[in-house]
Coordinates of C-alpha atoms in Angstrom, one line a residue:
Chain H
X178 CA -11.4 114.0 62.5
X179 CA -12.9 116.1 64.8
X180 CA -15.9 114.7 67.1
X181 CA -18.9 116.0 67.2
X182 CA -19.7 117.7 71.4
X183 CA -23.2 117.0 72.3
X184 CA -23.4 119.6 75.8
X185 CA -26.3 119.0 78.0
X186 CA -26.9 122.0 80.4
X187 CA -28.2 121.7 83.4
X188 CA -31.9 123.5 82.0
X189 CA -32.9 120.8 79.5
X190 CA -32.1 118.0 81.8
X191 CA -34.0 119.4 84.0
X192 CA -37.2 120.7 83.4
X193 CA -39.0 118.4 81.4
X194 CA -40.5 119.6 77.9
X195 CA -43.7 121.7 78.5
X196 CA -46.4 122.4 75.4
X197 CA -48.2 125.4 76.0
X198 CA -51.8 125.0 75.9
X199 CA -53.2 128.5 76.0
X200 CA -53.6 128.6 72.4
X201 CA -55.4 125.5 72.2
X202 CA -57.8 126.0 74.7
X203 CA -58.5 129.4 73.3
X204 CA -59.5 128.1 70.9
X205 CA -61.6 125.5 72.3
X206 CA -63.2 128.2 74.6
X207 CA -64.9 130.0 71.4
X208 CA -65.6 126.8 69.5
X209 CA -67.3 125.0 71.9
X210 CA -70.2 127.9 72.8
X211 CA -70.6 128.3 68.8
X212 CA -71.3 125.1 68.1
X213 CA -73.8 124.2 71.6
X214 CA -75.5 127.7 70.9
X215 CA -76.0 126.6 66.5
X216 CA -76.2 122.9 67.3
X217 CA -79.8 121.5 65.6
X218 CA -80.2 118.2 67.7
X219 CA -83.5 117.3 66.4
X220 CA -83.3 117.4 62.6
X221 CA -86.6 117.4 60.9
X222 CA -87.4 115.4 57.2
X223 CA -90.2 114.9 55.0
X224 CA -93.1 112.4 53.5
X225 CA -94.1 114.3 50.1
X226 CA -97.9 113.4 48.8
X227 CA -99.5 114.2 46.0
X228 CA -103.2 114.7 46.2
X229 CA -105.4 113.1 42.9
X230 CA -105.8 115.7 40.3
X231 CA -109.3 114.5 39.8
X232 CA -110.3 115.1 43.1
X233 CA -111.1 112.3 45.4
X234 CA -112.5 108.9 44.9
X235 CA -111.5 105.7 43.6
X236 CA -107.7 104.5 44.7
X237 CA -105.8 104.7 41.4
X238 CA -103.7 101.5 42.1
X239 CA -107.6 99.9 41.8
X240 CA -108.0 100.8 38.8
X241 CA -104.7 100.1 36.8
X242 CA -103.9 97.4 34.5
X243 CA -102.6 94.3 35.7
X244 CA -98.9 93.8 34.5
X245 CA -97.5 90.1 34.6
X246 CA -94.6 91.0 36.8
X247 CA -96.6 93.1 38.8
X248 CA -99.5 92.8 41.6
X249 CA -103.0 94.6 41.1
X250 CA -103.4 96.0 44.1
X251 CA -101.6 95.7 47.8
X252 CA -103.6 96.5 50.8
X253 CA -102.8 97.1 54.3
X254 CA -105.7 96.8 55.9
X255 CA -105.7 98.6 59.8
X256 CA -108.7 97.4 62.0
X257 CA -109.1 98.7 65.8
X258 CA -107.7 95.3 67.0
X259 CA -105.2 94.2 63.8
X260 CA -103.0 95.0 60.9
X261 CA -103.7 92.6 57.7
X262 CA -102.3 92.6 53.8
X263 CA -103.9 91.3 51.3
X264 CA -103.3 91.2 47.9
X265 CA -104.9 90.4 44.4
X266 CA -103.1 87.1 44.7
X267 CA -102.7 86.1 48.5
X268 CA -104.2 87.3 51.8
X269 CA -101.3 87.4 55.0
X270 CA -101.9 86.4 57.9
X271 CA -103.4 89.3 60.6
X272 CA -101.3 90.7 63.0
X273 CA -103.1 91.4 66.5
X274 CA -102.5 95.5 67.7
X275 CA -100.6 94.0 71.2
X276 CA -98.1 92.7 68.8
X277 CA -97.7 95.5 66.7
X278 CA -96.7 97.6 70.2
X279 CA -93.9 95.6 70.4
X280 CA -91.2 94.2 67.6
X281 CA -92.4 91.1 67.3
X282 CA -95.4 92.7 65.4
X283 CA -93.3 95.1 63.3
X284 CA -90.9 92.5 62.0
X285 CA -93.7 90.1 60.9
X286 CA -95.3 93.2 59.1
X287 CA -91.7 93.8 57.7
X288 CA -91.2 90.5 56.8
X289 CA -94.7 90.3 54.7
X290 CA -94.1 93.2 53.0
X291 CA -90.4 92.2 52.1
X292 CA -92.2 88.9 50.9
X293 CA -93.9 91.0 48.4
X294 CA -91.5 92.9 47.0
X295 CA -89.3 90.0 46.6
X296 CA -91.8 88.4 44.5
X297 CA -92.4 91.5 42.6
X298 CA -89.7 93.7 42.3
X299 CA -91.6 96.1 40.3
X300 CA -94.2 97.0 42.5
X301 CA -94.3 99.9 44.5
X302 CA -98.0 100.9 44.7
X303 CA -100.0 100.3 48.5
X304 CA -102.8 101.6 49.9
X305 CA -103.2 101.6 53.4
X306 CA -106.7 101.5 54.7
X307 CA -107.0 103.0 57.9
X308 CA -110.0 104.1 60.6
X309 CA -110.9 107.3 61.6
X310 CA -109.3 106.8 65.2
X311 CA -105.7 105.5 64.0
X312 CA -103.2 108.2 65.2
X313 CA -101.0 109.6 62.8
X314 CA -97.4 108.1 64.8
X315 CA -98.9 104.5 63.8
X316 CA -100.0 105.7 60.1
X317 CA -96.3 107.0 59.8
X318 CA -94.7 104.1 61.0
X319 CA -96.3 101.6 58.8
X320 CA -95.8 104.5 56.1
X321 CA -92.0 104.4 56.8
X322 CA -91.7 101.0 56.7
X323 CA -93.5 100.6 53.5
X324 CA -90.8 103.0 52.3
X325 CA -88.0 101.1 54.0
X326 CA -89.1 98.0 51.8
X327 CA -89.2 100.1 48.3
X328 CA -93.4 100.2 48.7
X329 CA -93.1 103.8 48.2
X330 CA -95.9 104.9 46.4
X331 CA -98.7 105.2 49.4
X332 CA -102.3 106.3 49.2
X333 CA -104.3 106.8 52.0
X334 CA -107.4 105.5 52.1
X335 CA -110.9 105.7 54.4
X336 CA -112.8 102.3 54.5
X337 CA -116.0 104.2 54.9
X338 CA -116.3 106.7 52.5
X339 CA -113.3 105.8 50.1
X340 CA -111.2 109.4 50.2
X341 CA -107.8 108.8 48.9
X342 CA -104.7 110.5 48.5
X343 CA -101.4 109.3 47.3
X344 CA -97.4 109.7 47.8
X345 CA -95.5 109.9 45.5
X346 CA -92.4 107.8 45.1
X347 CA -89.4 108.8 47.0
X348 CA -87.1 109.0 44.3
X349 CA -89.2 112.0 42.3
X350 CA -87.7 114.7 41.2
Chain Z
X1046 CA -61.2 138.3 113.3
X1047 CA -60.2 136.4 109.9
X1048 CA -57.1 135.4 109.4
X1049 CA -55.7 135.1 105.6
X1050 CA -52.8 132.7 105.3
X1051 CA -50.2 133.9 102.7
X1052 CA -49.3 130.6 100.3
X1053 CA -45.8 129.4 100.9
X1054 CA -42.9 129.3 97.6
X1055 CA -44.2 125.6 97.5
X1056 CA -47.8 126.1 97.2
X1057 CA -47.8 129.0 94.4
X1058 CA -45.1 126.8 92.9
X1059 CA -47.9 123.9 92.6
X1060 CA -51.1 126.4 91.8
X1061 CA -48.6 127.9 88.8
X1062 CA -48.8 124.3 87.1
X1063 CA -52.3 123.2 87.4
X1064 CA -52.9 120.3 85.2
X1065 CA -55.2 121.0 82.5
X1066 CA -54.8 117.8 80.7
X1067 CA -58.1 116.2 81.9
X1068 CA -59.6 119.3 80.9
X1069 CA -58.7 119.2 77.6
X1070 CA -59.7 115.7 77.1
X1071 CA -63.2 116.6 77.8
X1072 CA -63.0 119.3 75.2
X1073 CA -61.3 117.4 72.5
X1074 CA -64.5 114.7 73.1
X1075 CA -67.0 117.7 73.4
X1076 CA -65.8 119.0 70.3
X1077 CA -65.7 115.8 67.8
X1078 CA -68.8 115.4 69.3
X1079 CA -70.2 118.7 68.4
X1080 CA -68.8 118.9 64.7
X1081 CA -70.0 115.4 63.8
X1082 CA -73.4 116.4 64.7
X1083 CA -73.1 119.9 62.6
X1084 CA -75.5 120.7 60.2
X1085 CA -74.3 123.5 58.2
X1086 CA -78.0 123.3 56.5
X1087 CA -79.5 124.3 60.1
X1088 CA -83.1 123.7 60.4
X1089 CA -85.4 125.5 58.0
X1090 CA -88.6 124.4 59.9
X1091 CA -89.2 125.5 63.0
X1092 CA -91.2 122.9 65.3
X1093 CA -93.8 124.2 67.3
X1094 CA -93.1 123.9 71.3
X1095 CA -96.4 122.2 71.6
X1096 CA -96.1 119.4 69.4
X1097 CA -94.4 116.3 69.8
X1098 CA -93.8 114.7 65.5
X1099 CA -93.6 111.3 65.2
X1100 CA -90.5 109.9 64.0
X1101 CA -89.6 108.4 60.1
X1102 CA -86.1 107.3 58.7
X1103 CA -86.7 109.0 55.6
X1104 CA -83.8 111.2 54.3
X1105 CA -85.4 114.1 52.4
X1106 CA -85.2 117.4 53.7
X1107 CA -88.0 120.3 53.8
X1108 CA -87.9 123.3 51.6
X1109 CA -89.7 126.4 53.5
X1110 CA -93.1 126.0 52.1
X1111 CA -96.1 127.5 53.3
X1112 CA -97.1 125.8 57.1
X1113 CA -99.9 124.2 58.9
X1114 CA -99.3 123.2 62.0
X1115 CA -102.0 120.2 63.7
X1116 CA -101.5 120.2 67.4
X1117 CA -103.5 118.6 69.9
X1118 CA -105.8 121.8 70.9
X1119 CA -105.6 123.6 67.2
X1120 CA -104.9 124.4 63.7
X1121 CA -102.7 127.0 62.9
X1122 CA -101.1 127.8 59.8
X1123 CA -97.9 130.1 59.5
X1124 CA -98.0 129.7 63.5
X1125 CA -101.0 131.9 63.3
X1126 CA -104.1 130.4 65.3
X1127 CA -106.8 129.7 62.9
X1128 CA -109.4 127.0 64.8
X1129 CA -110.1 125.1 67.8
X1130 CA -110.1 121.2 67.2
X1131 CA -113.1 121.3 69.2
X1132 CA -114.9 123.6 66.8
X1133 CA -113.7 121.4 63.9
X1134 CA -116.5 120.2 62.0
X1135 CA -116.8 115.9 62.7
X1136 CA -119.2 115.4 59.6
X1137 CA -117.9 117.0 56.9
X1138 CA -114.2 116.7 55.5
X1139 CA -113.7 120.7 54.7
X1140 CA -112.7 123.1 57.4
X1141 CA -114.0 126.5 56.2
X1142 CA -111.7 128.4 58.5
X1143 CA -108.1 126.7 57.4
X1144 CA -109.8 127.1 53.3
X1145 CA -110.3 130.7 53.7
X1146 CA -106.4 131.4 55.2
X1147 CA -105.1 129.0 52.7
X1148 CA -107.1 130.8 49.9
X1149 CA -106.1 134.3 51.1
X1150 CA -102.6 133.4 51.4
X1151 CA -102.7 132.2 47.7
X1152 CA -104.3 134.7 46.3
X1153 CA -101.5 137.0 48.2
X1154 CA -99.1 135.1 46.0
X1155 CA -100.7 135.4 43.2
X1156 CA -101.2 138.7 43.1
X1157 CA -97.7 139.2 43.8
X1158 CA -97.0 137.1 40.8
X1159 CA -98.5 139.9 38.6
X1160 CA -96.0 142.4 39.3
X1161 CA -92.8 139.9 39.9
X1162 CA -92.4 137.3 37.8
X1163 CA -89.9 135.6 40.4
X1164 CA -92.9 134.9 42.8
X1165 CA -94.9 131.6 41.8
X1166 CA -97.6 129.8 43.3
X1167 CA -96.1 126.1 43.7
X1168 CA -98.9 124.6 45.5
X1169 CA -96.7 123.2 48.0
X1170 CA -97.8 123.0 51.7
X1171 CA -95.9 121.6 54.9
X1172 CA -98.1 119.8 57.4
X1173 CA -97.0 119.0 60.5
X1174 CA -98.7 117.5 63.4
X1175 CA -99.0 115.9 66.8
X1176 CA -98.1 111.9 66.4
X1177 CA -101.6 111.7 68.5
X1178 CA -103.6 113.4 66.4
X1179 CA -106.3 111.5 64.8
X1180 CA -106.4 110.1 60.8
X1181 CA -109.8 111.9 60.5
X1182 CA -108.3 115.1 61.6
X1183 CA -105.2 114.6 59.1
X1184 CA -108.0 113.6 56.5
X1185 CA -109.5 116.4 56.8
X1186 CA -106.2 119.1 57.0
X1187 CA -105.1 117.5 53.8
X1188 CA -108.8 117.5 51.8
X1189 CA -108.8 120.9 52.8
X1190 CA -105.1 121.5 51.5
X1191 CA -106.4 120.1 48.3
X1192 CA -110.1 122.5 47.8
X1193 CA -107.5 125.5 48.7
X1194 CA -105.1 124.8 45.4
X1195 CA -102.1 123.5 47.7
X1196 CA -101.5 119.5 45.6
X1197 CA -98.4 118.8 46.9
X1198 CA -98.2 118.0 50.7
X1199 CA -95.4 117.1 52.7
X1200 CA -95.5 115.5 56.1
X1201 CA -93.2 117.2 58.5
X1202 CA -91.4 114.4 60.8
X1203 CA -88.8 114.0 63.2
X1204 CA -85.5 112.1 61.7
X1205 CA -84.9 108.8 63.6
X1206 CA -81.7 108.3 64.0

């Protein structure tokens, strides 16, 4: 049986095995500029509300039927120094603004709201009562969180005059 | 007088196998980096310099929809200046100015829609603004939205991520 000659030369023991890069980073040098000059960083996304056909006035959620399952109205009341819900059935607690700046204040809102819905799974109507002066960052963070916690159908609401209008649930076509 | 020193065998030996494999690392990272944040979408909106939109985690994205933009010092819609906040009217909740654009851009539309059928009004408008601006002042963009035929607002925000 004849054996089988295995013959090292001198180049492979050697030099040791070298991959050549150049295509690679080729390939790198046009990828990277493409992407960094096309690359979107801050990526924009949308609230949708729908104004009342009727014009303004009266908060619909105010005026709909009581179901058993379901609460007549939820408020979020914003005052220049707290944040309070109420409902037809129970009145929370207020939480103070200096708490709101921090977490401590957004998980005790959180945790009211998520109260609610856990109670009544059907709900999704709020309104959220705001001042004049309120700046829209703090309207949109209590309107994201009431989103967060399946509250998604929002109308805005004046305390003074009453103007309303309302968003529509998230999940419209 | 300079003096230029011709690189011995050994030198050009060691500048011939310069070792790019920390080079490559970086790009490797730089790249996984780069395609994970891709968005073959791109942006559709384009943000005004001036404005700084507060943040939601809401998912939806915007369709390009007819624009008013609510900075700090005006209102502009389709990036063209239309008012001064200052001018802006405190008592009442209509602004005249931002009505008659908003009504002249509709009417545009629909008299485009006579000729082609393809064009329709939709009544949608995209809103965005400052996060410092004032509720009144966003009360009274989005009343004004309404007495100009545009129902269907949407809030232009920044994703949080």
């Amino acid at each position: 049986m004849k054996k089988a000659r295995f013959v090292i030369t001198e180049k492979f023991s050697h030099s040791p095995a070298e991959v050549d890069v150049t295509p690679v980073m080729n390939l790198f040098c046009i990828l990277i500029p493409f992407l960094l000059l096309t690359a979107v960083f801050a990526q924009t996304v949308v609230i949708d509300i729908t104004l009342p056909k009727e014009g303004v006035g009266q908060p619909a959620q105010l005026q709909q039927e009581s179901l058993p399952d379901m609460l007549k109205f939820v408020m979020i009341n914003i005052s220049e120094n707290k944040i309070q819900i109420a409902t037809n059935k129970r009145i929370y607690p207020p939480i103070p603004i200096k708490d709101w700046e921090n977490d401590v204040g957004l998980s005790k809102f959180e945790r009211h709201l998520q109260d609610i819905v856990a109670e009544y799974p059907k709900q999704k109507d709020v309104v959220l009562i705001s001042p004049d002066k309120t700046t829209y960052a703090t309207l949109i963070r209590l309107m994201d969180i009431c989103i967060a916690t399946g509250l998604g159908n929002i109308s805005l609401s004046g305390p003074q005059r009453g103007e309303s209008v309302s968003q529509s649930p998230p999940n419209k076509p | 007088m300079t003096h230029f020193r011709i690189p011995r065998a050994s030198n050009r030996k060691r500048i011939k196998q310069l070792n790019i494999t920390s080079l490559i690392d970086i790009f490797t990272i730089l790249l996984v980096f780069l395609l994970k944040n891709y968005s073959v979408e791109g942006d559709i909106v384009s943000i005004s310099p001036d404005l700084n939109l507060p943040a939601a985690a809401v998912e939806k994205k915007p369709n390009r929809d007819f624009m008013v933009t609510v900075s700090k010092a005006h209102i502009s819609a389709e990036h063209v200046h239309v008012v001064d906040l200052n001018d802006v009217d405190q008592a009442g909740l209509s602004i005249p100015e931002l009505k008659q654009e908003m009504v002249n851009h509709r009417q545009k539309i629909e008299k485009f829609q006579e000729t082609n059928s393809s064009i329709a009004f939709t009544g949608k408008v995209l809103i965005q603004a400052d996060e410092e601006i004032p509720f009144r002042t966003i009360k009274q963009v989005m009343f004004t939205c309404g007495e100009s035929g545009y129902q269907d607002i949407s809030l232009v925000l920044r994703k949080r991520e």
